[in-house]
mmCIF file of C-alpha atoms in Angstrom:
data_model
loop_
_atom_site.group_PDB
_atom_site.id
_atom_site.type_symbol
_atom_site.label_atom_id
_atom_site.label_comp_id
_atom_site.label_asym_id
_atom_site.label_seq_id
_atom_site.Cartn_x
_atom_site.Cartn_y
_atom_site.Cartn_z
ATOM 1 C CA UNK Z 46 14.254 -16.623 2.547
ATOM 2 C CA UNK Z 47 11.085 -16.330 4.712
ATOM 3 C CA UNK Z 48 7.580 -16.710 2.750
ATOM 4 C CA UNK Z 49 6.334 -13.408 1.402
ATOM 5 C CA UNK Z 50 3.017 -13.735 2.867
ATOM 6 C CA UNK Z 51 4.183 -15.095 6.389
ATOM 7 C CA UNK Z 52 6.885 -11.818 6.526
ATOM 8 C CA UNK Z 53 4.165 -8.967 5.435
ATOM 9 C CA UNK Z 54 1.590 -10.617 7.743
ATOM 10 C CA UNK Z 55 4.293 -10.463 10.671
ATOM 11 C CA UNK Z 56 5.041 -6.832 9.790
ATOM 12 C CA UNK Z 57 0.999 -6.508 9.934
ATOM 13 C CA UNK Z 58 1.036 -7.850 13.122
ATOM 14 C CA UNK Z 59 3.614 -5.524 14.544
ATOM 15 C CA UNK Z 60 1.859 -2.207 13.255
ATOM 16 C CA UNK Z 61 -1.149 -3.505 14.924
ATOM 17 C CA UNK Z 62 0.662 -4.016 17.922
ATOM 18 C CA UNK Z 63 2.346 -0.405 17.794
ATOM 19 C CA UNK Z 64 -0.262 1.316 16.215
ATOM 20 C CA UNK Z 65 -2.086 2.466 19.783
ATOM 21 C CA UNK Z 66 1.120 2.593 21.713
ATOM 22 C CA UNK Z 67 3.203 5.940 23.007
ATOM 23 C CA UNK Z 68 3.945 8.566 20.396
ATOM 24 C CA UNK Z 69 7.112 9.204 22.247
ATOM 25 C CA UNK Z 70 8.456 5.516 21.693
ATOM 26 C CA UNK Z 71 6.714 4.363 18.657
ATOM 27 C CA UNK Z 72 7.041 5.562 15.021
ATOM 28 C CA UNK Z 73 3.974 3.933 13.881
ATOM 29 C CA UNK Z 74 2.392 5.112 17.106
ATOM 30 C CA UNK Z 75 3.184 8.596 16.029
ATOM 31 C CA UNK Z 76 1.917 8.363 12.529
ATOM 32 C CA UNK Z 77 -1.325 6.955 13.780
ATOM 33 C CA UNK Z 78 -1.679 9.961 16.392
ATOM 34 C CA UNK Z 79 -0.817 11.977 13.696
ATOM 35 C CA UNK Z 80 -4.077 11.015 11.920
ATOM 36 C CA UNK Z 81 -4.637 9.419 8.520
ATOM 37 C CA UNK Z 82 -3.316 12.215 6.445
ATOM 38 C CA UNK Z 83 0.402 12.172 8.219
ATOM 39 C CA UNK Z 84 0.514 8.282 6.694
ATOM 40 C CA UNK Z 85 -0.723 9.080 2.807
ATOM 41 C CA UNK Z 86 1.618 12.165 3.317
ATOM 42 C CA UNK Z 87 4.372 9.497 3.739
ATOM 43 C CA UNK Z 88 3.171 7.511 1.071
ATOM 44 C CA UNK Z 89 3.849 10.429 -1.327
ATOM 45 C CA UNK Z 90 7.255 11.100 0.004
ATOM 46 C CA UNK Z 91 8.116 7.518 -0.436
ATOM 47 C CA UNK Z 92 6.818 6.763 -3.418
ATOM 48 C CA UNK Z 93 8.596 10.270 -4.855
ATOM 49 C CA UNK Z 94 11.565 8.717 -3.447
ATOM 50 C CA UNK Z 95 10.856 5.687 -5.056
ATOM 51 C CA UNK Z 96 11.257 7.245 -8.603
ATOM 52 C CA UNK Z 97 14.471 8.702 -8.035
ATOM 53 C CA UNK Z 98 15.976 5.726 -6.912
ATOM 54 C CA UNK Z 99 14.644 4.309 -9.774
ATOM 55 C CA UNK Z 100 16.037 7.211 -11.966
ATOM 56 C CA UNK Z 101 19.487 6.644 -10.578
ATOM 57 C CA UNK Z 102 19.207 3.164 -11.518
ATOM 58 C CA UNK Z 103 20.848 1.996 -8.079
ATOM 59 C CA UNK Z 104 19.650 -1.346 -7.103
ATOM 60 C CA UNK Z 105 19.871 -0.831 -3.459
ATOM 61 C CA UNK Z 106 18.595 2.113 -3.122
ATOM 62 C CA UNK Z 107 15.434 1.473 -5.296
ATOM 63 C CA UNK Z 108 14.853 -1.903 -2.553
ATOM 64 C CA UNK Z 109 15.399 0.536 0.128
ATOM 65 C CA UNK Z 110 12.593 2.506 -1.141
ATOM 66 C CA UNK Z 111 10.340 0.317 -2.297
ATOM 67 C CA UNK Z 112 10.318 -1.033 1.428
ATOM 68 C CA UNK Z 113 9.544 2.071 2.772
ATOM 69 C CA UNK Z 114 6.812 2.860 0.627
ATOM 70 C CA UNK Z 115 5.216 -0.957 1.095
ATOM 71 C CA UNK Z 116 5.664 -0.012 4.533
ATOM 72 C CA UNK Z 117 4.030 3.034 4.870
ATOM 73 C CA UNK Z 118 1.256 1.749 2.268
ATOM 74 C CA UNK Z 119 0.943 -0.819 4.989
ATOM 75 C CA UNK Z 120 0.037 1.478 7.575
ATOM 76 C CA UNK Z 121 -2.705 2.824 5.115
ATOM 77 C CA UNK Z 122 -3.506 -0.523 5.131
ATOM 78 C CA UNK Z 123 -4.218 -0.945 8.587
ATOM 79 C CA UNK Z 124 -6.218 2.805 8.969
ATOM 80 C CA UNK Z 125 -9.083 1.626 6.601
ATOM 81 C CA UNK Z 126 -9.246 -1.885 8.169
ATOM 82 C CA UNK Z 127 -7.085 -3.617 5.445
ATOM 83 C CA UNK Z 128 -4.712 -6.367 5.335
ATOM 84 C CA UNK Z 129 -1.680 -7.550 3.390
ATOM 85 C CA UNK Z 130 -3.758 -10.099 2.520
ATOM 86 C CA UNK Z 131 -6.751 -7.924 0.750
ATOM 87 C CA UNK Z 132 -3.829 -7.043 -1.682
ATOM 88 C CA UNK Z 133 -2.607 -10.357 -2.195
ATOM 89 C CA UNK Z 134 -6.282 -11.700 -2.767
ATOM 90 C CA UNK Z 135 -6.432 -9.140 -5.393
ATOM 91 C CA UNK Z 136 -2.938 -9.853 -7.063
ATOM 92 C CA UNK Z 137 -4.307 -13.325 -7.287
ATOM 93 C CA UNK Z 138 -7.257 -12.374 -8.956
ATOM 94 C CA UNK Z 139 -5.542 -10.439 -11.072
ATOM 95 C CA UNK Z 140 -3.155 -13.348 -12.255
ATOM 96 C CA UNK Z 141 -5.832 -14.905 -14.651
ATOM 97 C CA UNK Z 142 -6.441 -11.621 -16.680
ATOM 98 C CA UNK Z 143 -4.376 -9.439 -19.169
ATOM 99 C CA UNK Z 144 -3.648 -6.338 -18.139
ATOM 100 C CA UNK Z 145 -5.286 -4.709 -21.352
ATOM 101 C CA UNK Z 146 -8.373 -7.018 -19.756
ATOM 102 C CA UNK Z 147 -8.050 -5.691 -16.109
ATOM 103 C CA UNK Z 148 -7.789 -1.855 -17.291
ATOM 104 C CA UNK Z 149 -10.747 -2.383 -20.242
ATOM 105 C CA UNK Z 150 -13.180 -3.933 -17.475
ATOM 106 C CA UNK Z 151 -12.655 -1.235 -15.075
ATOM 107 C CA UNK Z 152 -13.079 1.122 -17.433
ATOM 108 C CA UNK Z 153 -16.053 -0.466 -18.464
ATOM 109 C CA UNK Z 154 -17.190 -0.447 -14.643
ATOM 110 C CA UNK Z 155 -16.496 3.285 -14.187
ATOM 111 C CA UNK Z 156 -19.124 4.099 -17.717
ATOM 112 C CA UNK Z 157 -21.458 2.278 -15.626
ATOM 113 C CA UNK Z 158 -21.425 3.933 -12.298
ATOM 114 C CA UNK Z 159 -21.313 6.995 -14.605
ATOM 115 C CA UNK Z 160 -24.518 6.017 -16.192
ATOM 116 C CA UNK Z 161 -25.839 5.315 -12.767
ATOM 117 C CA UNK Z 162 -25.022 8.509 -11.344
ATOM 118 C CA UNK Z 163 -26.425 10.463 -14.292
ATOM 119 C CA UNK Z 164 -29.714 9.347 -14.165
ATOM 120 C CA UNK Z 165 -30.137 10.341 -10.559
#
């Protein structure tokens, strides 16, 4: 199998390459004309999608799914300037905490911004 990184920055390469092509021909061309809310409209429908395959427990279905919503997250990606590789860079971060440890210091990040704001 192809490295993970090496397929997802292909696939980033490709909606890059589409992204400012013909409507008519492209579907990521046509999600971009579309405008930003057409793609996190997407996103919705396949992650929705995503739970029910889930729900019915079908393995192929729920990798099916899960493909289109990394795809269309993807395209998200690419509309705010993002990369596969901002993700993985987080993920990696990530590795060396708990999750208890991740969720408490971004909780602990959104009191302070609170705190910020409040004074203001």
């Amino acid at each position: 199998m192809a490295d993970s990184n090496q397929t997802l920055e292909r696939l980033a390469q490709v909606i890059a390459a589409r992204r400012h092509g013909d409507p008519a021909k492209s579907y990521v061309a046509r999600l971009f004309d579309k405008g930003t809310d057409a793609i996190l409209k997407k996103i919705g429908e396949e992650a929705t999608e995503t739970v029910m395959a889930c729900k019915d427990g079908d393995a192929h279905k729920i990798v099916h799914e899960v493909a289109d919503l990394w795809f269309h997250s993807m395209l998200a990606l690419a509309a705010f300037g993002l990369s596969p590789a901002d993700v993985l860079h987080e993920l990696e971060r990530r590795e060396a905490q708990s999750g208890l440890e991740e969720f408490a210091a971004r909780r602990l990040q959104e009191l302070e911004r609170e705190r910020e704001g409040g004074g203001a």
